[in-house]
Amino acid sequence: MKPMRVGLLGIGTVGGGTYAVLKRNADEIARRAGRPIEITVVADKNLELARRVTGGACRLTDDAFAVVADPEVDIIIELIGGYGVARELVLKAIEHGKHVVTANKALLAKYGNEIFAAAREKDVIVAFEAAVAGGIPIIKALREGLTANRIEWIAGIINGTTNFILTEMREKGLPFAEVLKEAQRLGYAEADPTFDVEGIDAGHKISLMSAIAFGNNVNFDKAYIEGISKLEAVDIKYAEQLGYRIKLLGITKRMPEGVELRVHPTLVPAKRLIANVEGAMNAVLVKGDAVGATLYYGKGAGAEPTASAVIADLVDVTRMHATESEHRVPYLAFQPDAVIDLPILPQADIITSYYLRLRVADQPGVLADITRILADQEISIDAMFQREPDEGEDQADIIMLTHETREKNVDAAIARIGTLPTVLGEIIRLRLESLM
Amino acid sequence: MKPMRVGLLGIGTVGGGTYAVLKRNADEIARRAGRPIEITVVADKNLELARRVTGGACRLTDDAFAVVADPEVDIIIELIGGYGVARELVLKAIEHGKHVVTANKALLAKYGNEIFAAAREKDVIVAFEAAVAGGIPIIKALREGLTANRIEWIAGIINGTTNFILTEMREKGLPFAEVLKEAQRLGYAEADPTFDVEGIDAGHKISLMSAIAFGNNVNFDKAYIEGISKLEAVDIKYAEQLGYRIKLLGITKRMPEGVELRVHPTLVPAKRLIANVEGAMNAVLVKGDAVGATLYYGKGAGAEPTASAVIADLVDVTRMHATESEHRVPYLAFQPDAVIDLPILPQADIITSYYLRLRVADQPGVLADITRILADQEISIDAMFQREPDEGEDQADIIMLTHETREKNVDAAIARIGTLPTVLGEIIRLRLESLM
């Protein structure tokens, strides 16, 4: 059978991995897909690199716009990244009736609604398994494997860099800045780590999963995002003493009034499987009303794990490209005319449990003042302990875990507690999820 | 749009769950599938039960053969179980051009090749996500999510009953027979627990996954199957002291000479995520050459988790029923004419590591005799320790872990060691997988 002809835009890490895996496993992939899948043209600004990776076995060009218009190409793989030229190329490819496979979470988180609408108009597939959690087939699980369910929530470790840093901080008791340097040295973090450590990358991914889970539009711009750069090693230690691990989770929940969509460091019971996902690994926990909790674990980044997801999409597109759209899995899991606009709740309205750490003067009555304020805000305490900080003197750390409460109540309580003369320094607030 | 009309055969636990979830989430499912999916007729010998579960909202009959021939039915759900009438019904349904969704692992493990050939002939879909690991979408992951990969091996906790028993045995230090009784009381084990505790159910499931992973025919009849009924609590304890947990794993590996296909109690490093899957939960670990190891975790049984998988298949069939077979995912992941007949290796030829426990007379020279025999069989020792057994006297337990070796060498060594006068009683042999 005639091979599917693929145009690859960008032959960096993932592009090179995709090229290598498609070549190495060509026979096995064709036995599954029913026909060969071949990269017939590669576009990259760095033609030298493209020549090295492909060994000159396919056409090379530095003009990606020529590739997306090329009548000899059936599918475009977009691995350029970013919002700029990648957006233009994807829209041009769609305009020319090409199917698109992309790993670009930033692009879809920001312009997904526009891109999916354009694709629908032209009746082409836009596949993006590689955009979330690398090689883990989580988009497929959400869009196809769990279709029976009303999805209740998703909580995912979906950024390997930050999970690596948090694992090292916990295991070695080191501060964030030091571990970040090590991660950069080892290649787990980029020279400018902002996208990863500030939670933006995780925000892109959870925004896409949230839309798919709830049949909602993509709402990255309304997500609450807090990274790990301000996380202190002492809180990891205290959390551990209370039986919790701290993970940077992307969380989305369906609530009666709307959808919670947030990324932040989160205390998770240490006995949960997801709390034991270490190093640069990813894992996504999905709660459905019928199936209960299911978890998906694997490598969330890297050349070949991401290539695995890109190629799975190529096989899907190869099977489905000649069908009508009614036979295809809808972009956001729900039929386009059944996607609705559920509101994303402001962070002040989310409901979760909290970890609070306060540095206080070691005086009688301090605790009474604090607990009175919490009670006024209808916040009830689940656990509490007090520790002398390392520097000693007449100060103590009070650590509290609250029961579930609305974030605005905690905001108000923290503001009031902060005015107490016996409370010294900043009040640390982290969120806690039991993930039951 | 016109609803898909489904005939449900068997309204027991899973049938009832499927009916309930389809009804409860009808709107959400239709928003995904593009049209409503309705159970229009239920066949069950117990009409009273059928009436109770459905509230009389659909046609009822005790004649399943009438349903599979009914021109008003598009899809058959087979939830009767077993090899007998279920096989006839499925083949009849196919003959009548119906698509089939089944949770029947026993049927497919034994007659899968025949059933898939018949379905291919009639160009109908046979979907069986619910046959393996309940609500976990592992068939989808293997058939569609990991298509880029040369699958190297699969290791799965795919029987909840035995995992519950092993968890209880470890946590409470109780013997198998006692925990089995508790499991029966709690409904985790059946009155006749043979299928579960002797590993047959796990054998059915790993046989299906093996075929899908390697593009092979279904070979349940050639699988090596060993259950947990002879497992002693003391070995769970010793394993734990060595840093391992014992799990009943279904394992399949691609080797140069063929395929390993086996079910047995297995020592697994305690730090592996899969070693921490407790109670009745299931988990499947898949190693692909591109993606590395991925893990899928969730409830492997129960009314609604299994219904979740049945309905996911219904949605897939609803999308694909009107397409030609080239657009569909092949039954065994590989195109029917690309499925090959890889040999299943005899158990004597598998390669793994071993745990050995020997009761010996506490005399000089015993260990020298044993290690000499192991050396003769080219078995090298990874770890060893000696323990006084509880009853004391002049006896000791020697526990050894070997490096990887071929099973026939271990068989030969055990036979020779058993003839030593200083070796008392049976030699216990368990297998160990590092799952890297």
mmCIF file of N, CA, C and O in Angstrom, chain B residues 2-35:
data_model
loop_
_atom_site.group_PDB
_atom_site.id
_atom_site.type_symbol
_atom_site.label_atom_id
_atom_site.label_comp_id
_atom_site.label_asym_id
_atom_site.label_seq_id
_atom_site.Cartn_x
_atom_site.Cartn_y
_atom_site.Cartn_z
ATOM 1 N N LYS B 2 -30.084 9.072 15.189
ATOM 2 C CA LYS B 2 -30.670 7.804 15.624
ATOM 3 C C LYS B 2 -29.760 7.123 16.658
ATOM 4 O O LYS B 2 -28.558 7.026 16.458
ATOM 5 N N PRO B 3 -30.357 6.622 17.742
ATOM 6 C CA PRO B 3 -29.506 5.954 18.730
ATOM 7 C C PRO B 3 -28.918 4.652 18.199
ATOM 8 O O PRO B 3 -29.529 3.989 17.350
ATOM 9 N N MET B 4 -27.730 4.273 18.710
ATOM 10 C CA MET B 4 -27.215 2.927 18.498
ATOM 11 C C MET B 4 -28.051 2.005 19.371
ATOM 12 O O MET B 4 -28.264 2.284 20.554
ATOM 13 N N ARG B 5 -28.456 0.878 18.798
ATOM 14 C CA ARG B 5 -29.319 -0.042 19.534
ATOM 15 C C ARG B 5 -28.506 -1.245 20.003
ATOM 16 O O ARG B 5 -27.916 -1.979 19.198
ATOM 17 N N VAL B 6 -28.492 -1.419 21.290
ATOM 18 C CA VAL B 6 -27.618 -2.417 21.894
ATOM 19 C C VAL B 6 -28.453 -3.526 22.516
ATOM 20 O O VAL B 6 -29.450 -3.263 23.199
ATOM 21 N N GLY B 7 -28.042 -4.774 22.257
ATOM 22 C CA GLY B 7 -28.634 -5.918 22.929
ATOM 23 C C GLY B 7 -27.673 -6.425 23.988
ATOM 24 O O GLY B 7 -26.511 -6.728 23.685
ATOM 25 N N LEU B 8 -28.146 -6.473 25.221
ATOM 26 C CA LEU B 8 -27.282 -6.876 26.336
ATOM 27 C C LEU B 8 -27.583 -8.315 26.725
ATOM 28 O O LEU B 8 -28.725 -8.648 27.077
ATOM 29 N N LEU B 9 -26.568 -9.165 26.667
ATOM 30 C CA LEU B 9 -26.722 -10.563 27.079
ATOM 31 C C LEU B 9 -26.121 -10.751 28.469
ATOM 32 O O LEU B 9 -24.905 -10.703 28.631
ATOM 33 N N GLY B 10 -26.986 -10.924 29.467
ATOM 34 C CA GLY B 10 -26.495 -11.144 30.828
ATOM 35 C C GLY B 10 -26.560 -9.877 31.654
ATOM 36 O O GLY B 10 -25.842 -8.926 31.387
ATOM 37 N N ILE B 11 -27.451 -9.849 32.629
ATOM 38 C CA ILE B 11 -27.603 -8.636 33.449
ATOM 39 C C ILE B 11 -27.234 -8.912 34.903
ATOM 40 O O ILE B 11 -27.911 -8.501 35.848
ATOM 41 N N GLY B 12 -26.097 -9.606 35.071
ATOM 42 C CA GLY B 12 -25.537 -9.810 36.407
ATOM 43 C C GLY B 12 -24.829 -8.561 36.893
ATOM 44 O O GLY B 12 -25.261 -7.444 36.599
ATOM 45 N N THR B 13 -23.728 -8.744 37.606
ATOM 46 C CA THR B 13 -23.019 -7.599 38.190
ATOM 47 C C THR B 13 -22.606 -6.589 37.126
ATOM 48 O O THR B 13 -22.976 -5.415 37.186
ATOM 49 N N VAL B 14 -21.821 -7.045 36.144
ATOM 50 C CA VAL B 14 -21.298 -6.107 35.140
ATOM 51 C C VAL B 14 -22.418 -5.613 34.229
ATOM 52 O O VAL B 14 -22.464 -4.441 33.858
ATOM 53 N N GLY B 15 -23.343 -6.515 33.887
ATOM 54 C CA GLY B 15 -24.481 -6.107 33.060
ATOM 55 C C GLY B 15 -25.303 -5.025 33.742
ATOM 56 O O GLY B 15 -25.685 -4.026 33.116
ATOM 57 N N GLY B 16 -25.561 -5.233 35.006
ATOM 58 C CA GLY B 16 -26.308 -4.235 35.773
ATOM 59 C C GLY B 16 -25.559 -2.916 35.843
ATOM 60 O O GLY B 16 -26.145 -1.837 35.689
ATOM 61 N N GLY B 17 -24.242 -2.999 36.067
ATOM 62 C CA GLY B 17 -23.417 -1.793 36.111
ATOM 63 C C GLY B 17 -23.439 -1.061 34.778
ATOM 64 O O GLY B 17 -23.542 0.176 34.728
ATOM 65 N N THR B 18 -23.359 -1.824 33.697
ATOM 66 C CA THR B 18 -23.363 -1.217 32.363
ATOM 67 C C THR B 18 -24.694 -0.504 32.105
ATOM 68 O O THR B 18 -24.721 0.628 31.612
ATOM 69 N N TYR B 19 -25.774 -1.185 32.481
ATOM 70 C CA TYR B 19 -27.093 -0.581 32.304
ATOM 71 C C TYR B 19 -27.191 0.730 33.087
ATOM 72 O O TYR B 19 -27.650 1.751 32.571
ATOM 73 N N ALA B 20 -26.721 0.679 34.331
ATOM 74 C CA ALA B 20 -26.835 1.856 35.206
ATOM 75 C C ALA B 20 -25.983 3.024 34.719
ATOM 76 O O ALA B 20 -26.448 4.172 34.692
ATOM 77 N N VAL B 21 -24.752 2.755 34.320
ATOM 78 C CA VAL B 21 -23.857 3.846 33.894
ATOM 79 C C VAL B 21 -24.340 4.448 32.569
ATOM 80 O O VAL B 21 -24.346 5.664 32.399
ATOM 81 N N LEU B 22 -24.764 3.579 31.647
ATOM 82 C CA LEU B 22 -25.274 4.082 30.362
ATOM 83 C C LEU B 22 -26.459 5.012 30.566
ATOM 84 O O LEU B 22 -26.638 5.991 29.835
ATOM 85 N N LYS B 23 -27.264 4.675 31.556
ATOM 86 C CA LYS B 23 -28.448 5.501 31.823
ATOM 87 C C LYS B 23 -28.055 6.793 32.539
ATOM 88 O O LYS B 23 -28.450 7.886 32.140
ATOM 89 N N ARG B 24 -27.237 6.651 33.585
ATOM 90 C CA ARG B 24 -26.866 7.811 34.399
ATOM 91 C C ARG B 24 -26.102 8.849 33.572
ATOM 92 O O ARG B 24 -26.334 10.048 33.700
ATOM 93 N N ASN B 25 -25.172 8.371 32.745
ATOM 94 C CA ASN B 25 -24.320 9.299 31.992
ATOM 95 C C ASN B 25 -24.723 9.413 30.521
ATOM 96 O O ASN B 25 -23.906 9.782 29.683
ATOM 97 N N ALA B 26 -25.988 9.113 30.244
ATOM 98 C CA ALA B 26 -26.444 9.068 28.846
ATOM 99 C C ALA B 26 -26.098 10.343 28.094
ATOM 100 O O ALA B 26 -25.589 10.309 26.964
ATOM 101 N N ASP B 27 -26.330 11.478 28.732
ATOM 102 C CA ASP B 27 -26.130 12.752 28.056
ATOM 103 C C ASP B 27 -24.649 12.966 27.735
ATOM 104 O O ASP B 27 -24.282 13.294 26.606
ATOM 105 N N GLU B 28 -23.817 12.752 28.744
ATOM 106 C CA GLU B 28 -22.371 12.940 28.569
ATOM 107 C C GLU B 28 -21.821 11.975 27.521
ATOM 108 O O GLU B 28 -20.973 12.337 26.702
ATOM 109 N N ILE B 29 -22.292 10.734 27.542
ATOM 110 C CA ILE B 29 -21.816 9.728 26.582
ATOM 111 C C ILE B 29 -22.242 10.115 25.162
ATOM 112 O O ILE B 29 -21.446 10.035 24.216
ATOM 113 N N ALA B 30 -23.460 10.573 25.013
ATOM 114 C CA ALA B 30 -23.931 10.989 23.678
ATOM 115 C C ALA B 30 -23.159 12.204 23.180
ATOM 116 O O ALA B 30 -22.860 12.314 21.986
ATOM 117 N N ARG B 31 -22.812 13.109 24.087
ATOM 118 C CA ARG B 31 -22.027 14.281 23.691
ATOM 119 C C ARG B 31 -20.654 13.853 23.177
ATOM 120 O O ARG B 31 -20.047 14.543 22.363
ATOM 121 N N ARG B 32 -20.145 12.748 23.701
ATOM 122 C CA ARG B 32 -18.859 12.265 23.200
ATOM 123 C C ARG B 32 -19.035 11.448 21.922
ATOM 124 O O ARG B 32 -18.297 11.609 20.956
ATOM 125 N N ALA B 33 -20.003 10.514 21.951
ATOM 126 C CA ALA B 33 -20.120 9.552 20.848
ATOM 127 C C ALA B 33 -20.751 10.160 19.602
ATOM 128 O O ALA B 33 -20.621 9.613 18.514
ATOM 129 N N GLY B 34 -21.450 11.267 19.758
ATOM 130 C CA GLY B 34 -22.099 11.886 18.606
ATOM 131 C C GLY B 34 -23.526 11.407 18.409
ATOM 132 O O GLY B 34 -24.230 11.910 17.549
ATOM 133 N N ARG B 35 -23.959 10.426 19.163
ATOM 134 C CA ARG B 35 -25.347 9.962 19.121
ATOM 135 C C ARG B 35 -25.617 9.153 20.386
ATOM 136 O O ARG B 35 -24.706 8.648 21.023
#
